[in-house]
Short mmCIF file of C-alpha atoms in Angstrom, two decimals:
data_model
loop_
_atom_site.label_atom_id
_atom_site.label_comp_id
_atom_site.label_asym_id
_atom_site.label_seq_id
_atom_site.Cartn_x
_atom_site.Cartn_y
_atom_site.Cartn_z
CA UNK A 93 -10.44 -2.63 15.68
CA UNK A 94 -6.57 -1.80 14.43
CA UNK A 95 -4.82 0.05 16.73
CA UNK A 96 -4.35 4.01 16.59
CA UNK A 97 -0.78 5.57 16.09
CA UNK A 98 -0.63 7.49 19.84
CA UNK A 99 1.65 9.81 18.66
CA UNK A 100 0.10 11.68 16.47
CA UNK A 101 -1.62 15.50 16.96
CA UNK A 102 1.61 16.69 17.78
CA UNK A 103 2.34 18.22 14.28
CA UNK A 104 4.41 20.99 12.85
CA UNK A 105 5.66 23.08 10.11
CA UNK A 106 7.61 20.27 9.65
CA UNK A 107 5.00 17.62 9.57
CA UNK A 108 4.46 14.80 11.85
CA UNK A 109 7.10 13.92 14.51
CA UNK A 110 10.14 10.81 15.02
CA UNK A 111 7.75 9.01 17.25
CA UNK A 112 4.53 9.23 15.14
CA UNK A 113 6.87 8.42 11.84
CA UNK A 114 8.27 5.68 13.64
CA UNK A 115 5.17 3.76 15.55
CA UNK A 116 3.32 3.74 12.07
CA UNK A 117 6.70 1.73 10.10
CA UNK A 118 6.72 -0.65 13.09
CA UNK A 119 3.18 -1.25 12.98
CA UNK A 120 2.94 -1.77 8.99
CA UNK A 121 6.00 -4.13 9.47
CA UNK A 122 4.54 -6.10 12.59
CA UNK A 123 0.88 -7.01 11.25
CA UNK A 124 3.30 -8.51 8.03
CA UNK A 125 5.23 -10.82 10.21
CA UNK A 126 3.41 -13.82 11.42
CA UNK A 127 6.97 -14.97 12.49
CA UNK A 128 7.22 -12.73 15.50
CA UNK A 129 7.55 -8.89 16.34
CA UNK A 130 9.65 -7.61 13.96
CA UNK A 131 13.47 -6.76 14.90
CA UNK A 132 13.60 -2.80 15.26
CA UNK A 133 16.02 -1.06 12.92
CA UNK A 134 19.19 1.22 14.00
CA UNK A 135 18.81 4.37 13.35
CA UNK A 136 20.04 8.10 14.79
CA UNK A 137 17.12 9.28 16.11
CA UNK A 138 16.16 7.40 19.57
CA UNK A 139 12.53 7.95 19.33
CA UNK A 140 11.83 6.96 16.04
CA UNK A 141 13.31 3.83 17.27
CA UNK A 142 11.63 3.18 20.54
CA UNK A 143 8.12 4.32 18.90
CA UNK A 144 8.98 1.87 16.31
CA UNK A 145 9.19 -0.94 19.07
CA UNK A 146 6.15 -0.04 20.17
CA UNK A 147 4.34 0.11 16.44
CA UNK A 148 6.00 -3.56 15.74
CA UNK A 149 4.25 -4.91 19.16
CA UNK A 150 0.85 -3.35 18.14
CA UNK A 151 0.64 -4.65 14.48
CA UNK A 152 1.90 -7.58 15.49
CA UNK A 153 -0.81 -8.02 18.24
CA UNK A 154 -3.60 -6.97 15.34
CA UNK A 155 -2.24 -9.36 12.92
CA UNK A 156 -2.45 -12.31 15.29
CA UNK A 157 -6.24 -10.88 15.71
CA UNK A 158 -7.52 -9.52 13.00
CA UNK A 159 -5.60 -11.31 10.22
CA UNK A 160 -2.59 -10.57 8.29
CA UNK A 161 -1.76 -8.21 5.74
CA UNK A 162 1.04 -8.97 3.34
CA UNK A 163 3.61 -7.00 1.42
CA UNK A 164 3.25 -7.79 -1.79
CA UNK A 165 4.75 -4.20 -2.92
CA UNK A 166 7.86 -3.75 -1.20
CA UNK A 167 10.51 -0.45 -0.83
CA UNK A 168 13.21 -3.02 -1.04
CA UNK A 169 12.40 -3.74 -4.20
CA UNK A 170 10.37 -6.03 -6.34
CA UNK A 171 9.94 -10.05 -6.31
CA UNK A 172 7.26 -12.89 -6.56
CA UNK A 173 5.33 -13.14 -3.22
CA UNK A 174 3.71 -15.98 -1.96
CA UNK A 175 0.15 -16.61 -1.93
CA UNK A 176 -1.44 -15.21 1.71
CA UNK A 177 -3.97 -17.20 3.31
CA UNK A 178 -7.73 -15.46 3.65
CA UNK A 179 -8.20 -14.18 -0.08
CA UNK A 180 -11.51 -13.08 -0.80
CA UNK A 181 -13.79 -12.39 -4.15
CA UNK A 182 -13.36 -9.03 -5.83
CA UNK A 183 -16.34 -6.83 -5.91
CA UNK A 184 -15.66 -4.40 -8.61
CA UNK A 185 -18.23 -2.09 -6.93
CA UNK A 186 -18.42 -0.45 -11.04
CA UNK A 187 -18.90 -3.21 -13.24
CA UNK A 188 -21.13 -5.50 -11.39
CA UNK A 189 -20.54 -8.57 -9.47
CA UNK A 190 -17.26 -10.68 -9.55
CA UNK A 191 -14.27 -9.04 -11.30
CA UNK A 192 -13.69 -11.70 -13.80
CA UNK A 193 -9.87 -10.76 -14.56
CA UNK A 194 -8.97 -9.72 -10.96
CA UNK A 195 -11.00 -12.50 -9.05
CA UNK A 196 -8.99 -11.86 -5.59
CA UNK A 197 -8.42 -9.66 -2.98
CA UNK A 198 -5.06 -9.86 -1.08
CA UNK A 199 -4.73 -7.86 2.14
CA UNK A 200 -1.88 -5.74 2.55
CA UNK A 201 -0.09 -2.89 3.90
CA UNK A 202 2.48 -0.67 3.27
CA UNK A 203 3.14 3.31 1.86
CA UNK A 204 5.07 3.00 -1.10
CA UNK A 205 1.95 2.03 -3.91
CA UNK A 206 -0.34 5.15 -1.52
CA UNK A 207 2.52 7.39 -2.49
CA UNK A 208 1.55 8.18 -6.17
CA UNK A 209 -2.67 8.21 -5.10
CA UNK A 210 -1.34 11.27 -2.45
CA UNK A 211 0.31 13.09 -5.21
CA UNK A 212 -2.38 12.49 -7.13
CA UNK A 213 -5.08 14.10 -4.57
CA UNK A 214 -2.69 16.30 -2.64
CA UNK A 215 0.30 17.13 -4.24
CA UNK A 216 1.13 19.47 -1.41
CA UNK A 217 0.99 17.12 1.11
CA UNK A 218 3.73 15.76 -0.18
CA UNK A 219 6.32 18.49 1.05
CA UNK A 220 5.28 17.41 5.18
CA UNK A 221 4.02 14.45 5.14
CA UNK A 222 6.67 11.62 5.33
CA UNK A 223 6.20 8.03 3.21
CA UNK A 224 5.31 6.03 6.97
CA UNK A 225 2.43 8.26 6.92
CA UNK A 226 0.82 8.30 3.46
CA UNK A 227 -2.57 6.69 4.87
CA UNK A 228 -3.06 9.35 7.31
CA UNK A 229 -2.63 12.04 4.87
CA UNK A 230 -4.25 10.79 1.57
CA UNK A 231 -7.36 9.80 3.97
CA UNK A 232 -7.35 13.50 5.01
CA UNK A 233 -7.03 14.32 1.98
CA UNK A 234 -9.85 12.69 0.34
CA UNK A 235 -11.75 13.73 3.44
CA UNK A 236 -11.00 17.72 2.03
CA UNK A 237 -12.07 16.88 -1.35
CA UNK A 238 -15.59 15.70 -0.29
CA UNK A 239 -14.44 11.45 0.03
CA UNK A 240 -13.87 9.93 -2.67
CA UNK A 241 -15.00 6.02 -1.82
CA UNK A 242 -12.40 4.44 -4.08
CA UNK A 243 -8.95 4.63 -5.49
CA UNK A 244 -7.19 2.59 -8.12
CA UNK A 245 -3.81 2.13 -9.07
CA UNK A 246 -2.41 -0.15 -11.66
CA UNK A 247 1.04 -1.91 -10.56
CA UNK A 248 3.05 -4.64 -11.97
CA UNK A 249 5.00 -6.74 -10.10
CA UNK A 250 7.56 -6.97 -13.12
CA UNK A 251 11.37 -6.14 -12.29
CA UNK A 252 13.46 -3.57 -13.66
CA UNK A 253 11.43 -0.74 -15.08
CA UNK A 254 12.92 2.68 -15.95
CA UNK A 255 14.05 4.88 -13.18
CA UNK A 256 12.45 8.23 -13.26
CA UNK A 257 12.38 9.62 -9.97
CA UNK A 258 8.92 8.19 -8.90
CA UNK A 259 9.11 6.14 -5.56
CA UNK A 260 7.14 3.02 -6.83
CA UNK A 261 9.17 3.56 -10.05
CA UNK A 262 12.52 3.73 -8.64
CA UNK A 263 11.75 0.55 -6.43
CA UNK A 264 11.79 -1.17 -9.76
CA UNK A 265 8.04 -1.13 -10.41
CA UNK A 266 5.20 0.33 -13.26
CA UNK A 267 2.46 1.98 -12.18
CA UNK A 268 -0.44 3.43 -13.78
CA UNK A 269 -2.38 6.67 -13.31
CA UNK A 270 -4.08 6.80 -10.38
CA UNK A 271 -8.19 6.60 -10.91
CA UNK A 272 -11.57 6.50 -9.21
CA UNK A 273 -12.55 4.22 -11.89
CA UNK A 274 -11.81 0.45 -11.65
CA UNK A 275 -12.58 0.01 -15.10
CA UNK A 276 -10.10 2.31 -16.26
CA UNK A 277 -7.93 1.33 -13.97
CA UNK A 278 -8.22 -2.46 -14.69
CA UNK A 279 -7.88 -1.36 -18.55
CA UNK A 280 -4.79 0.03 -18.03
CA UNK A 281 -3.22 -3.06 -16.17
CA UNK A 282 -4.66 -5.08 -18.62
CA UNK A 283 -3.14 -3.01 -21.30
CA UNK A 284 0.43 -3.04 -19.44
CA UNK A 285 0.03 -6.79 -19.39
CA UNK A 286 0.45 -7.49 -22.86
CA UNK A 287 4.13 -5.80 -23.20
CA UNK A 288 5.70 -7.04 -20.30
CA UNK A 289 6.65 -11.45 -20.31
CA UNK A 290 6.15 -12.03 -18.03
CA UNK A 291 3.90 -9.62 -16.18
CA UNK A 292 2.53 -9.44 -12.91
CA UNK A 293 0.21 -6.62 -13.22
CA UNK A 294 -2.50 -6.07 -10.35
CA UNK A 295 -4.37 -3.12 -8.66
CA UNK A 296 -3.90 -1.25 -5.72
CA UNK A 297 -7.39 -0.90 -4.19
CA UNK A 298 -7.47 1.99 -0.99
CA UNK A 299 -10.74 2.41 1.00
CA UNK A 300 -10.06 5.60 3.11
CA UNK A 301 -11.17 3.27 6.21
CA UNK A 302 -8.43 4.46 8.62
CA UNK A 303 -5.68 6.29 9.26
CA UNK A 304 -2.96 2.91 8.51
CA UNK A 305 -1.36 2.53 5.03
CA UNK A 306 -3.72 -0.23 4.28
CA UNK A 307 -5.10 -1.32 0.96
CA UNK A 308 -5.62 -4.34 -1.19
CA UNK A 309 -3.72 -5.81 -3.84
CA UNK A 310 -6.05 -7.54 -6.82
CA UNK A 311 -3.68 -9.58 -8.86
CA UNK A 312 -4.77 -9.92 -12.90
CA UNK A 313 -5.44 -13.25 -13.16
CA UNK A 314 -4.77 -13.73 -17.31
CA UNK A 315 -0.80 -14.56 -18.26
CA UNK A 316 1.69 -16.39 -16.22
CA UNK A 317 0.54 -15.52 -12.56
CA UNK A 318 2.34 -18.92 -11.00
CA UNK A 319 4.87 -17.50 -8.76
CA UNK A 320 2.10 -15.36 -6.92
#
């Protein structure tokens, strides 16, 4: 079983603390990094950093375990990503059987494509919850709204879209509108895929499993999908 963030509980008007902000951003970039424990950043506040240590040895430990999860959607910006080892078959779970045009699975993990699902669900959650803990809240948030089993959101992979203020947008990425539907999702992707050469449209998958930003990344398979 994944690790739990120890440092959460401890909440306030302000949302969740340094510590609990900083264990979950070390563990989402440890059980990415096969290479090692991840380096932990500089930053002002000393607990965010030392809880971030801690995060980075945990993920790390559950990657080794339990397999890794890769960042295919990154804050840093967009970029072909290589193929993880581990895929598995898509199971639509809506239109039956093997998804013919999204025929993989890729593990990952990260906040930035749960961002626009949690403003999708719970809006206000937005004003105290920080990005390192998106899982945490859009699971609770589901949870409120009776728990919903699946969420979709289309994503390409492309570079350089518009800048409008979103967070996946202004990392250089599309998105879609966020569904419970993977048809409509996977229409929409589809539908992005024909304007964009090349494309690298997918869709976020999230299972509220857990309280970790995970989720899975289905790449389309149709067009020019070589550098994935």
């Amino acid at each position: 079983m994944p690790r739990t963030n120890p440092h959460l509980g401890n909440e306030n008007a302000f949302g969740p603390s340094h510590e609990a902000r900083g264990w979950q951003a070390g563990y989402d970039a440890g059980i990415g990094s096969p290479d090692g424990v991840p380096p932990t950043p500089l930053v002002r506040v000393g607990g965010f950093m030392d809880a971030f240590a801690e995060g980075a040895s945990a993920g790390n430990a559950d990657g080794g375990a339990e397999g890794w999860r890769l960042r295919a959607v990154r804050e840093e910006g967009p970029g072909a990503v290589a193929r993880p080892p581990g895929t598995e078959p898509v199971d639509s779970g809506e239109s039956g059987g093997r998804a013919p045009d999204f025929p993989l699975a890729w593990r990952s993990v990260g906040p930035l494509p749960l961002l626009p699902m949690l403003t999708h669900s719970a809006p206000e959650a937005q004003a105290t919850w920080t990005a390192q803990l998106a899982g945490l809240a859009l699971r609770r948030a589901l949870a409120a709204e009776g728990g919903a089993e699946l969420l979709y959101l289309p994503v390409c992979l492309q570079p350089e879209h518009t800048l409008t203020g979103d967070s996946v947008l202004d990392a250089g990425y599309w998105h879609g509108e966020t569904s419970g539907s993977f048809d409509t999702a996977a229409r929409e992707a589809a539908e992005h895929a024909l304007v964009r050469v090349p494309h690298f449209p997918g869709l976020v998958r999230y299972r509220p499993e857990d309280d970790h930003n995970f989720w899975e990344w289905l790449p389309l398979a149709q067009g020019d999908m070589s550098l994935l």
